[in-house]
Amino acid sequence: MPKKFLLLQLRDDLSAEHEVKMIKKNGDFSIKDLVVINTLRDPSKVPQPDELTNYQGIITGASGQYDLSCLTKTSEKKLQKVKPIFQEIIKKDIPNLAICFGHQYIAQIMGGKVKADKHQAETGTYKIYLNKAGQNSPLFDGCPKSFYAVLGHKDSVTKTPKNLKKLASSTRCNLMSYQVSKNIYSVQFHPELNKDGLKWRMEQYPQYLKGTTIEKVMAKFKPTPYSKKVISNFKKIARQSH
């Protein structure tokens, strides 16, 4: 029987259920092949580092509740409990797709810097530009050199560790996707979100709408058919790694 995929969540508000729904829908996961563990709601269920190889691959989700650039002592304490998991993923090159907050956190653990840079912040649909490495990456198989994706972030990786391979940038953000070793990939954008998903998230997190409104963002929405390919491509990468 094939191993299951694991979704590690880093959020404990209403968006937790929404994230599961979106990843299952746009990642084409069934109830049987995706295990969901909310690291904040159920800390006792968080796997030990040596248990991570029990899964085909791991998706680490986003977190609209927390910003790495300004963590409270309480949220930092919560995050420290899952840090060993990320360290194990990096150490053993366990297949991992890190989305948004996960993208930033892995970069930070590896020596990068994450800051709230208003010039790189994005909410809405923006164009993703693949560099040469990105165009040749299995993560973006079937994607054109540039495509639209849903974004919603205030923080950005402002200093890139030397041992990360940059794969993409966006209209505003310098580091939109990277690769570590062979099996660890990240995206600052949200491959799991569609138009309705973006609208729902903005309603939950109005703080991401500085200088604009939901109506204005939705009026500029661009179709994102290639973005969700990232999830299905990651599933292939994970299966081929075993």
PDB file of C-alpha atoms in Angstrom:
ATOM      1  CA  MET A   1       0.000   0.000   0.000  1.00  0.00           C
ATOM      2  CA  PRO A   2       1.512   3.377  -1.024  1.00  0.00           C
ATOM      3  CA  LYS A   3       2.467   5.828   1.686  1.00  0.00           C
ATOM      4  CA  LYS A   4       0.215   8.806   2.303  1.00  0.00           C
ATOM      5  CA  PHE A   5       1.030  12.496   1.973  1.00  0.00           C
ATOM      6  CA  LEU A   6       1.133  14.694   5.063  1.00  0.00           C
ATOM      7  CA  LEU A   7      -0.212  18.237   5.332  1.00  0.00           C
ATOM      8  CA  LEU A   8       1.380  20.064   8.269  1.00  0.00           C
ATOM      9  CA  GLN A   9      -0.724  23.082   9.159  1.00  0.00           C
ATOM     10  CA  LEU A  10       0.567  26.200  10.874  1.00  0.00           C
ATOM     11  CA  ARG A  11      -2.771  27.898  11.500  1.00  0.00           C
ATOM     12  CA  ASP A  12      -5.566  27.335  14.030  1.00  0.00           C
ATOM     13  CA  ASP A  13      -8.365  29.711  13.008  1.00  0.00           C
ATOM     14  CA  LEU A  14     -11.194  29.121  10.505  1.00  0.00           C
ATOM     15  CA  SER A  15      -8.724  29.171   7.636  1.00  0.00           C
ATOM     16  CA  ALA A  16      -7.391  25.752   8.722  1.00  0.00           C
ATOM     17  CA  GLU A  17     -10.443  23.962   7.320  1.00  0.00           C
ATOM     18  CA  HIS A  18     -10.382  26.166   4.241  1.00  0.00           C
ATOM     19  CA  GLU A  19      -6.739  25.309   3.552  1.00  0.00           C
ATOM     20  CA  VAL A  20      -7.479  21.575   3.739  1.00  0.00           C
ATOM     21  CA  LYS A  21     -10.438  21.990   1.385  1.00  0.00           C
ATOM     22  CA  MET A  22      -8.393  23.961  -1.160  1.00  0.00           C
ATOM     23  CA  ILE A  23      -5.378  21.616  -1.104  1.00  0.00           C
ATOM     24  CA  LYS A  24      -7.586  18.551  -1.511  1.00  0.00           C
ATOM     25  CA  LYS A  25      -9.493  20.160  -4.378  1.00  0.00           C
ATOM     26  CA  ASN A  26      -6.637  21.710  -6.354  1.00  0.00           C
ATOM     27  CA  GLY A  27      -4.116  19.020  -5.413  1.00  0.00           C
ATOM     28  CA  ASP A  28      -6.534  16.234  -6.328  1.00  0.00           C
ATOM     29  CA  PHE A  29      -6.115  14.469  -2.986  1.00  0.00           C
ATOM     30  CA  SER A  30      -8.634  11.976  -1.675  1.00  0.00           C
ATOM     31  CA  ILE A  31      -9.488  11.522   1.990  1.00  0.00           C
ATOM     32  CA  LYS A  32      -7.499   8.292   1.914  1.00  0.00           C
ATOM     33  CA  ASP A  33      -4.179   9.642   0.655  1.00  0.00           C
ATOM     34  CA  LEU A  34      -3.795  12.847   2.709  1.00  0.00           C
ATOM     35  CA  VAL A  35      -3.115  12.973   6.449  1.00  0.00           C
ATOM     36  CA  VAL A  36      -3.724  16.375   8.044  1.00  0.00           C
ATOM     37  CA  ILE A  37      -1.999  17.401  11.268  1.00  0.00           C
ATOM     38  CA  ASN A  38      -2.600  20.835  12.712  1.00  0.00           C
ATOM     39  CA  THR A  39       0.583  21.585  14.640  1.00  0.00           C
ATOM     40  CA  LEU A  40      -1.063  24.364  16.657  1.00  0.00           C
ATOM     41  CA  ARG A  41      -4.383  22.748  17.527  1.00  0.00           C
ATOM     42  CA  ASP A  42      -3.022  19.248  18.118  1.00  0.00           C
ATOM     43  CA  PRO A  43       0.613  19.556  19.247  1.00  0.00           C
ATOM     44  CA  SER A  44       0.470  16.052  20.710  1.00  0.00           C
ATOM     45  CA  LYS A  45      -0.113  14.669  17.198  1.00  0.00           C
ATOM     46  CA  VAL A  46       2.917  16.373  15.678  1.00  0.00           C
ATOM     47  CA  PRO A  47       5.129  13.557  14.353  1.00  0.00           C
ATOM     48  CA  GLN A  48       8.588  12.997  15.716  1.00  0.00           C
ATOM     49  CA  PRO A  49      11.344  13.884  13.246  1.00  0.00           C
ATOM     50  CA  ASP A  50      12.182  10.210  12.654  1.00  0.00           C
ATOM     51  CA  GLU A  51       8.537   9.518  11.712  1.00  0.00           C
ATOM     52  CA  LEU A  52       8.512  11.865   8.723  1.00  0.00           C
ATOM     53  CA  THR A  53       9.812   9.173   6.375  1.00  0.00           C
ATOM     54  CA  ASN A  54       6.525   7.320   6.955  1.00  0.00           C
ATOM     55  CA  TYR A  55       5.010   9.653   4.359  1.00  0.00           C
ATOM     56  CA  GLN A  56       5.501   9.937   0.612  1.00  0.00           C
ATOM     57  CA  GLY A  57       5.833  13.671   0.876  1.00  0.00           C
ATOM     58  CA  ILE A  58       5.009  16.614   3.114  1.00  0.00           C
ATOM     59  CA  ILE A  59       3.175  19.836   2.343  1.00  0.00           C
ATOM     60  CA  THR A  60       3.761  22.614   4.856  1.00  0.00           C
ATOM     61  CA  GLY A  61       0.988  25.139   4.667  1.00  0.00           C
ATOM     62  CA  ALA A  62       0.740  28.890   5.037  1.00  0.00           C
ATOM     63  CA  SER A  63      -0.281  30.974   8.041  1.00  0.00           C
ATOM     64  CA  GLY A  64      -2.221  34.183   7.692  1.00  0.00           C
ATOM     65  CA  GLN A  65      -2.268  34.504  11.471  1.00  0.00           C
ATOM     66  CA  TYR A  66       1.458  34.803  12.011  1.00  0.00           C
ATOM     67  CA  ASP A  67       4.267  36.853  10.509  1.00  0.00           C
ATOM     68  CA  LEU A  68       7.858  35.710  10.981  1.00  0.00           C
ATOM     69  CA  SER A  69       8.961  39.341  11.031  1.00  0.00           C
ATOM     70  CA  CYS A  70       6.971  40.132  14.188  1.00  0.00           C
ATOM     71  CA  LEU A  71       6.226  36.997  16.180  1.00  0.00           C
ATOM     72  CA  THR A  72       4.919  37.360  19.716  1.00  0.00           C
ATOM     73  CA  LYS A  73       6.622  35.334  22.448  1.00  0.00           C
ATOM     74  CA  THR A  74       3.622  32.984  22.517  1.00  0.00           C
ATOM     75  CA  SER A  75       3.580  32.356  18.757  1.00  0.00           C
ATOM     76  CA  GLU A  76       7.372  32.017  18.677  1.00  0.00           C
ATOM     77  CA  LYS A  77       7.134  29.363  21.393  1.00  0.00           C
ATOM     78  CA  LYS A  78       4.547  27.475  19.329  1.00  0.00           C
ATOM     79  CA  LEU A  79       6.750  27.649  16.248  1.00  0.00           C
ATOM     80  CA  GLN A  80       9.793  26.374  18.128  1.00  0.00           C
ATOM     81  CA  LYS A  81       7.946  23.105  18.748  1.00  0.00           C
ATOM     82  CA  VAL A  82       7.812  22.352  15.019  1.00  0.00           C
ATOM     83  CA  LYS A  83      11.285  23.625  14.178  1.00  0.00           C
ATOM     84  CA  PRO A  84      12.844  20.123  14.614  1.00  0.00           C
ATOM     85  CA  ILE A  85      10.508  18.871  11.869  1.00  0.00           C
ATOM     86  CA  PHE A  86      11.794  21.438   9.385  1.00  0.00           C
ATOM     87  CA  GLN A  87      15.372  20.719  10.416  1.00  0.00           C
ATOM     88  CA  GLU A  88      14.806  17.000   9.784  1.00  0.00           C
ATOM     89  CA  ILE A  89      13.231  17.704   6.383  1.00  0.00           C
ATOM     90  CA  ILE A  90      16.302  19.706   5.396  1.00  0.00           C
ATOM     91  CA  LYS A  91      18.795  17.226   6.871  1.00  0.00           C
ATOM     92  CA  LYS A  92      17.288  14.141   5.217  1.00  0.00           C
ATOM     93  CA  ASP A  93      16.039  15.833   2.041  1.00  0.00           C
ATOM     94  CA  ILE A  94      12.502  14.595   2.676  1.00  0.00           C
ATOM     95  CA  PRO A  95      10.130  15.534  -0.191  1.00  0.00           C
ATOM     96  CA  ASN A  96       8.505  18.765   0.900  1.00  0.00           C
ATOM     97  CA  LEU A  97       6.427  21.497  -0.707  1.00  0.00           C
ATOM     98  CA  ALA A  98       6.528  24.609   1.474  1.00  0.00           C
ATOM     99  CA  ILE A  99       3.837  27.197   0.807  1.00  0.00           C
ATOM    100  CA  CYS A 100       4.106  30.892   1.757  1.00  0.00           C
ATOM    101  CA  PHE A 101       4.894  30.841   5.515  1.00  0.00           C
ATOM    102  CA  GLY A 102       6.708  27.509   5.080  1.00  0.00           C
ATOM    103  CA  HIS A 103       8.698  29.016   2.203  1.00  0.00           C
ATOM    104  CA  GLN A 104       9.857  31.820   4.484  1.00  0.00           C
ATOM    105  CA  TYR A 105      10.516  29.627   7.509  1.00  0.00           C
ATOM    106  CA  ILE A 106      12.770  27.132   5.746  1.00  0.00           C
ATOM    107  CA  ALA A 107      14.785  29.987   4.256  1.00  0.00           C
ATOM    108  CA  GLN A 108      15.111  31.534   7.719  1.00  0.00           C
ATOM    109  CA  ILE A 109      16.224  28.257   9.315  1.00  0.00           C
ATOM    110  CA  MET A 110      18.896  27.932   6.644  1.00  0.00           C
ATOM    111  CA  GLY A 111      20.317  31.362   7.414  1.00  0.00           C
ATOM    112  CA  GLY A 112      18.148  33.661   5.349  1.00  0.00           C
ATOM    113  CA  LYS A 113      16.332  36.759   6.524  1.00  0.00           C
ATOM    114  CA  VAL A 114      12.587  37.425   6.456  1.00  0.00           C
ATOM    115  CA  LYS A 115      11.242  40.958   6.706  1.00  0.00           C
ATOM    116  CA  ALA A 116       8.002  42.847   6.221  1.00  0.00           C
ATOM    117  CA  ASP A 117       8.998  44.610   3.007  1.00  0.00           C
ATOM    118  CA  LYS A 118       6.114  46.717   1.690  1.00  0.00           C
ATOM    119  CA  HIS A 119       7.789  46.902  -1.721  1.00  0.00           C
ATOM    120  CA  GLN A 120       7.616  43.103  -2.089  1.00  0.00           C
ATOM    121  CA  ALA A 121       4.229  42.521  -0.415  1.00  0.00           C
ATOM    122  CA  GLU A 122       1.502  41.191  -2.725  1.00  0.00           C
ATOM    123  CA  THR A 123      -2.214  40.476  -2.401  1.00  0.00           C
ATOM    124  CA  GLY A 124      -4.086  39.320  -5.487  1.00  0.00           C
ATOM    125  CA  THR A 125      -2.899  37.704  -8.704  1.00  0.00           C
ATOM    126  CA  TYR A 126       0.594  38.455  -9.923  1.00  0.00           C
ATOM    127  CA  LYS A 127       2.792  37.071 -12.674  1.00  0.00           C
ATOM    128  CA  ILE A 128       5.385  34.469 -11.726  1.00  0.00           C
ATOM    129  CA  TYR A 129       8.569  34.457 -13.811  1.00  0.00           C
ATOM    130  CA  LEU A 130      10.582  31.249 -14.016  1.00  0.00           C
ATOM    131  CA  ASN A 131      14.346  31.605 -14.398  1.00  0.00           C
ATOM    132  CA  LYS A 132      16.370  29.014 -16.324  1.00  0.00           C
ATOM    133  CA  ALA A 133      16.513  26.641 -13.337  1.00  0.00           C
ATOM    134  CA  GLY A 134      12.766  27.049 -12.837  1.00  0.00           C
ATOM    135  CA  GLN A 135      12.010  26.319 -16.473  1.00  0.00           C
ATOM    136  CA  ASN A 136      13.933  23.061 -16.146  1.00  0.00           C
ATOM    137  CA  SER A 137      12.493  22.161 -12.746  1.00  0.00           C
ATOM    138  CA  PRO A 138      10.045  19.247 -12.404  1.00  0.00           C
ATOM    139  CA  LEU A 139       8.060  21.426 -10.000  1.00  0.00           C
ATOM    140  CA  PHE A 140       6.982  23.603 -12.933  1.00  0.00           C
ATOM    141  CA  ASP A 141       6.580  20.884 -15.534  1.00  0.00           C
ATOM    142  CA  GLY A 142       3.918  21.946 -18.017  1.00  0.00           C
ATOM    143  CA  CYS A 143       4.059  25.613 -16.980  1.00  0.00           C
ATOM    144  CA  PRO A 144       5.027  28.439 -19.344  1.00  0.00           C
ATOM    145  CA  LYS A 145       7.928  30.796 -18.568  1.00  0.00           C
ATOM    146  CA  SER A 146       5.487  33.164 -16.894  1.00  0.00           C
ATOM    147  CA  PHE A 147       2.026  32.596 -15.443  1.00  0.00           C
ATOM    148  CA  TYR A 148      -0.359  34.115 -12.915  1.00  0.00           C
ATOM    149  CA  ALA A 149      -0.711  32.866  -9.340  1.00  0.00           C
ATOM    150  CA  VAL A 150      -2.577  33.911  -6.203  1.00  0.00           C
ATOM    151  CA  LEU A 151      -0.466  35.764  -3.650  1.00  0.00           C
ATOM    152  CA  GLY A 152      -1.105  37.049  -0.162  1.00  0.00           C
ATOM    153  CA  HIS A 153       1.959  37.940   1.889  1.00  0.00           C
ATOM    154  CA  LYS A 154       3.356  40.822   3.903  1.00  0.00           C
ATOM    155  CA  ASP A 155       6.689  39.164   4.733  1.00  0.00           C
ATOM    156  CA  SER A 156       9.286  38.228   2.123  1.00  0.00           C
ATOM    157  CA  VAL A 157      12.660  36.494   2.117  1.00  0.00           C
ATOM    158  CA  THR A 158      15.047  39.452   1.816  1.00  0.00           C
ATOM    159  CA  LYS A 159      18.313  37.541   2.185  1.00  0.00           C
ATOM    160  CA  THR A 160      18.685  34.220   0.373  1.00  0.00           C
ATOM    161  CA  PRO A 161      20.918  31.496   1.857  1.00  0.00           C
ATOM    162  CA  LYS A 162      23.708  30.390  -0.495  1.00  0.00           C
ATOM    163  CA  ASN A 163      22.572  26.774  -0.620  1.00  0.00           C
ATOM    164  CA  LEU A 164      19.104  27.561  -2.010  1.00  0.00           C
ATOM    165  CA  LYS A 165      18.550  27.338  -5.757  1.00  0.00           C
ATOM    166  CA  LYS A 166      16.288  30.143  -6.912  1.00  0.00           C
ATOM    167  CA  LEU A 167      13.586  29.026  -9.349  1.00  0.00           C
ATOM    168  CA  ALA A 168      11.299  32.014  -9.775  1.00  0.00           C
ATOM    169  CA  SER A 169      10.487  35.620  -8.961  1.00  0.00           C
ATOM    170  CA  SER A 170       7.310  37.664  -9.317  1.00  0.00           C
ATOM    171  CA  THR A 171       6.362  41.141 -10.419  1.00  0.00           C
ATOM    172  CA  ARG A 172       7.344  42.490  -6.991  1.00  0.00           C
ATOM    173  CA  CYS A 173       9.004  39.691  -4.995  1.00  0.00           C
ATOM    174  CA  ASN A 174      12.576  38.616  -5.729  1.00  0.00           C
ATOM    175  CA  LEU A 175      12.416  35.078  -4.288  1.00  0.00           C
ATOM    176  CA  MET A 176       9.156  33.445  -5.323  1.00  0.00           C
ATOM    177  CA  SER A 177      10.306  29.824  -5.437  1.00  0.00           C
ATOM    178  CA  TYR A 178      13.420  27.848  -4.568  1.00  0.00           C
ATOM    179  CA  GLN A 179      14.800  24.334  -4.265  1.00  0.00           C
ATOM    180  CA  VAL A 180      16.934  22.762  -1.540  1.00  0.00           C
ATOM    181  CA  SER A 181      18.932  19.614  -2.342  1.00  0.00           C
ATOM    182  CA  LYS A 182      16.863  17.326  -4.594  1.00  0.00           C
ATOM    183  CA  ASN A 183      13.423  17.012  -3.025  1.00  0.00           C
ATOM    184  CA  ILE A 184      12.614  20.188  -1.092  1.00  0.00           C
ATOM    185  CA  TYR A 185      10.690  22.902  -2.937  1.00  0.00           C
ATOM    186  CA  SER A 186       8.988  26.098  -1.922  1.00  0.00           C
ATOM    187  CA  VAL A 187       6.639  28.692  -3.351  1.00  0.00           C
ATOM    188  CA  GLN A 188       5.739  32.078  -1.906  1.00  0.00           C
ATOM    189  CA  PHE A 189       2.484  31.979  -3.887  1.00  0.00           C
ATOM    190  CA  HIS A 190      -0.603  29.876  -3.144  1.00  0.00           C
ATOM    191  CA  PRO A 191      -1.023  27.042  -5.671  1.00  0.00           C
ATOM    192  CA  GLU A 192      -4.014  25.784  -3.694  1.00  0.00           C
ATOM    193  CA  LEU A 193      -6.097  28.954  -4.090  1.00  0.00           C
ATOM    194  CA  ASN A 194      -8.518  29.883  -6.864  1.00  0.00           C
ATOM    195  CA  LYS A 195     -10.625  33.029  -7.291  1.00  0.00           C
ATOM    196  CA  ASP A 196     -13.185  32.106  -4.643  1.00  0.00           C
ATOM    197  CA  GLY A 197     -10.426  30.951  -2.308  1.00  0.00           C
ATOM    198  CA  LEU A 198      -8.614  34.283  -2.565  1.00  0.00           C
ATOM    199  CA  LYS A 199     -11.803  36.239  -1.839  1.00  0.00           C
ATOM    200  CA  TRP A 200     -12.525  34.103   1.224  1.00  0.00           C
ATOM    201  CA  ARG A 201      -8.987  34.569   2.575  1.00  0.00           C
ATOM    202  CA  MET A 202      -9.114  38.347   2.132  1.00  0.00           C
ATOM    203  CA  GLU A 203     -12.360  38.442   4.077  1.00  0.00           C
ATOM    204  CA  GLN A 204     -10.617  36.621   6.915  1.00  0.00           C
ATOM    205  CA  TYR A 205      -7.441  38.720   6.788  1.00  0.00           C
ATOM    206  CA  PRO A 206      -8.322  42.339   5.895  1.00  0.00           C
ATOM    207  CA  GLN A 207      -4.887  43.414   7.181  1.00  0.00           C
ATOM    208  CA  TYR A 208      -3.457  42.177   3.867  1.00  0.00           C
ATOM    209  CA  LEU A 209      -5.480  44.826   2.000  1.00  0.00           C
ATOM    210  CA  LYS A 210      -3.452  47.918   2.852  1.00  0.00           C
ATOM    211  CA  GLY A 211      -4.203  50.599   0.280  1.00  0.00           C
ATOM    212  CA  THR A 212      -6.848  48.569  -1.583  1.00  0.00           C
ATOM    213  CA  THR A 213     -10.165  46.737  -1.194  1.00  0.00           C
ATOM    214  CA  ILE A 214     -11.466  43.242  -1.889  1.00  0.00           C
ATOM    215  CA  GLU A 215     -13.551  44.631  -4.753  1.00  0.00           C
ATOM    216  CA  LYS A 216     -10.516  46.218  -6.395  1.00  0.00           C
ATOM    217  CA  VAL A 217      -8.398  43.076  -6.004  1.00  0.00           C
ATOM    218  CA  MET A 218     -11.130  40.852  -7.436  1.00  0.00           C
ATOM    219  CA  ALA A 219     -11.691  43.223 -10.359  1.00  0.00           C
ATOM    220  CA  LYS A 220      -8.041  42.702 -11.348  1.00  0.00           C
ATOM    221  CA  PHE A 221      -8.087  38.923 -10.833  1.00  0.00           C
ATOM    222  CA  LYS A 222      -6.340  36.907 -13.556  1.00  0.00           C
ATOM    223  CA  PRO A 223      -6.994  33.180 -14.217  1.00  0.00           C
ATOM    224  CA  THR A 224      -4.413  30.876 -12.598  1.00  0.00           C
ATOM    225  CA  PRO A 225      -4.687  27.522 -14.440  1.00  0.00           C
ATOM    226  CA  TYR A 226      -0.951  26.747 -14.282  1.00  0.00           C
ATOM    227  CA  SER A 227      -0.434  27.557 -10.608  1.00  0.00           C
ATOM    228  CA  LYS A 228      -2.130  24.427  -9.287  1.00  0.00           C
ATOM    229  CA  LYS A 229       0.134  22.244 -11.438  1.00  0.00           C
ATOM    230  CA  VAL A 230       2.749  22.806  -8.753  1.00  0.00           C
ATOM    231  CA  ILE A 231       0.891  20.502  -6.343  1.00  0.00           C
ATOM    232  CA  SER A 232       0.413  17.650  -8.815  1.00  0.00           C
ATOM    233  CA  ASN A 233       4.023  18.026  -9.958  1.00  0.00           C
ATOM    234  CA  PHE A 234       5.212  17.842  -6.358  1.00  0.00           C
ATOM    235  CA  LYS A 235       3.246  14.622  -5.880  1.00  0.00           C
ATOM    236  CA  LYS A 236       5.140  13.124  -8.844  1.00  0.00           C
ATOM    237  CA  ILE A 237       8.474  14.312  -7.435  1.00  0.00           C
ATOM    238  CA  ALA A 238       7.714  12.736  -4.071  1.00  0.00           C
ATOM    239  CA  ARG A 239       6.630   9.418  -5.567  1.00  0.00           C
ATOM    240  CA  GLN A 240       9.698   9.209  -7.781  1.00  0.00           C
ATOM    241  CA  SER A 241      12.001   9.850  -4.822  1.00  0.00           C
ATOM    242  CA  HIS A 242      11.085   6.521  -3.208  1.00  0.00           C
TER     243      HIS A 242
END
